[in-house]
Coordinates of C-alpha atoms in Angstrom, one line a residue:
M1 CA 35.0 119.3 -96.3
V2 CA 36.6 116.4 -98.0
V3 CA 39.4 117.0 -100.5
G4 CA 40.4 114.6 -103.2
D5 CA 40.6 114.0 -107.0
P6 CA 38.2 112.5 -107.8
V7 CA 36.0 113.2 -104.8
Q8 CA 32.5 112.5 -106.1
H9 CA 32.8 108.9 -104.9
S10 CA 33.2 109.8 -101.3
L11 CA 30.4 108.9 -98.9
S12 CA 31.7 111.4 -96.3
P13 CA 29.4 114.3 -97.3
A14 CA 26.3 112.2 -97.0
M15 CA 27.4 110.7 -93.7
H16 CA 28.6 113.9 -92.1
N17 CA 25.6 115.9 -93.3
A18 CA 23.2 113.3 -91.8
A19 CA 25.1 113.7 -88.5
I20 CA 25.0 117.5 -88.7
A21 CA 21.3 117.5 -89.4
A22 CA 20.6 115.0 -86.5
L23 CA 22.6 117.3 -84.2
G24 CA 20.7 120.4 -85.4
L25 CA 24.0 122.1 -86.3
D26 CA 24.2 125.1 -88.7
A27 CA 26.9 123.6 -90.9
I28 CA 27.5 121.7 -94.1
Y29 CA 30.1 119.2 -95.2
V30 CA 31.0 119.5 -98.9
P31 CA 33.3 117.7 -101.3
L32 CA 36.1 119.7 -102.9
R33 CA 37.9 118.4 -106.0
A34 CA 41.5 119.6 -106.0
D35 CA 44.3 118.3 -108.3
A36 CA 47.9 117.9 -107.4
V37 CA 48.7 121.5 -108.6
A38 CA 45.9 123.1 -106.6
L39 CA 46.4 121.0 -103.4
P40 CA 49.1 123.1 -101.8
H41 CA 47.1 126.3 -102.3
V42 CA 43.9 124.7 -101.0
I43 CA 45.8 123.5 -97.8
K44 CA 47.2 127.0 -97.3
A45 CA 43.7 128.5 -97.7
F46 CA 42.2 126.0 -95.2
E47 CA 45.0 126.9 -92.7
A48 CA 44.3 130.6 -93.1
L49 CA 40.6 130.1 -92.6
G50 CA 40.9 127.6 -89.8
V51 CA 39.0 124.9 -91.8
A52 CA 38.9 121.3 -90.6
G53 CA 38.2 118.4 -92.9
N54 CA 39.2 115.1 -94.5
V55 CA 41.5 113.9 -97.3
T56 CA 40.7 111.2 -99.7
V57 CA 42.5 109.7 -102.8
P58 CA 45.0 110.5 -104.1
H59 CA 46.1 113.1 -101.6
K60 CA 46.6 111.3 -98.2
L61 CA 50.4 111.0 -98.7
S62 CA 50.8 114.5 -100.2
V63 CA 48.9 116.3 -97.5
A64 CA 51.2 114.6 -94.9
Q65 CA 54.2 116.3 -96.7
L66 CA 52.4 119.7 -96.9
L67 CA 51.5 120.0 -93.2
I68 CA 54.1 121.1 -90.6
R69 CA 52.3 119.4 -87.7
L70 CA 51.3 115.7 -87.7
T71 CA 50.0 113.5 -84.9
A72 CA 51.9 110.3 -84.1
A73 CA 49.5 108.2 -86.2
A74 CA 50.0 110.4 -89.2
Q75 CA 53.7 110.5 -88.7
E76 CA 53.9 106.7 -88.4
L77 CA 52.0 106.2 -91.7
S78 CA 53.2 109.3 -93.5
A79 CA 49.5 109.7 -94.5
V80 CA 46.8 112.1 -93.5
N81 CA 43.0 111.5 -93.7
T82 CA 41.9 114.2 -91.3
F83 CA 43.1 117.8 -90.6
F84 CA 42.1 120.3 -88.0
P85 CA 43.2 123.8 -86.9
E86 CA 45.2 124.2 -83.7
G87 CA 47.2 127.3 -82.7
G88 CA 46.9 128.9 -86.2
R89 CA 48.2 125.8 -88.0
L90 CA 46.6 122.8 -89.5
V91 CA 47.4 119.5 -87.8
G92 CA 47.3 116.3 -89.9
D93 CA 45.9 113.1 -88.3
N94 CA 45.2 109.6 -89.5
T95 CA 42.2 107.7 -88.2
D96 CA 42.3 104.9 -90.7
V97 CA 44.1 102.5 -88.4
A98 CA 41.6 103.0 -85.5
G99 CA 38.7 102.7 -88.0
L100 CA 40.1 99.5 -89.5
L101 CA 40.8 97.9 -86.1
D102 CA 37.2 98.5 -85.2
A103 CA 36.0 96.9 -88.3
L104 CA 38.3 93.9 -87.9
D105 CA 37.1 93.4 -84.3
R106 CA 33.7 92.7 -85.9
L107 CA 35.0 89.9 -88.1
E108 CA 35.2 86.3 -87.2
P109 CA 38.6 85.7 -85.5
Q110 CA 40.0 83.6 -88.3
S111 CA 38.4 85.5 -91.3
P112 CA 40.9 86.0 -94.1
W113 CA 41.4 89.4 -95.6
L114 CA 43.4 90.9 -98.4
V115 CA 45.1 94.3 -98.8
V116 CA 44.8 95.7 -102.3
G117 CA 46.7 99.0 -103.0
T118 CA 49.6 100.9 -101.8
G119 CA 48.2 104.3 -100.8
G120 CA 47.4 105.9 -97.5
S121 CA 44.6 103.5 -96.6
A122 CA 46.8 100.5 -97.5
R123 CA 49.5 101.8 -95.1
A124 CA 46.9 102.0 -92.4
V125 CA 45.8 98.4 -93.1
A126 CA 49.4 97.2 -92.9
A127 CA 50.0 99.0 -89.7
A128 CA 46.9 97.5 -88.1
A129 CA 47.9 94.0 -89.2

């Protein structure tokens, strides 16, 4: 599940569903559009159901404020892009920094790059720099 508003742009469902099919799992990864008013209710429902998923624009910062438990990475950035159930609660995490560092390792050492934006992903880029 990926939650955002808008969410139709996300490539996550296609990528995750391809991996699910390749692994032969009985599962599906779906996009869920939730506006700012619905978001707290959606997060509470996910917590009650023990649902794991991802967060995309514009909710990465908001979800960090809604969850009681955050990993060190999510705390440092005050942004969540991944959540998972643990001990009856949802835990917020941020994997953007690790993903960005992996991508930067593939660039030429002196390649220039530019950060555009100020949201959750931009915070991850700044932290990685």
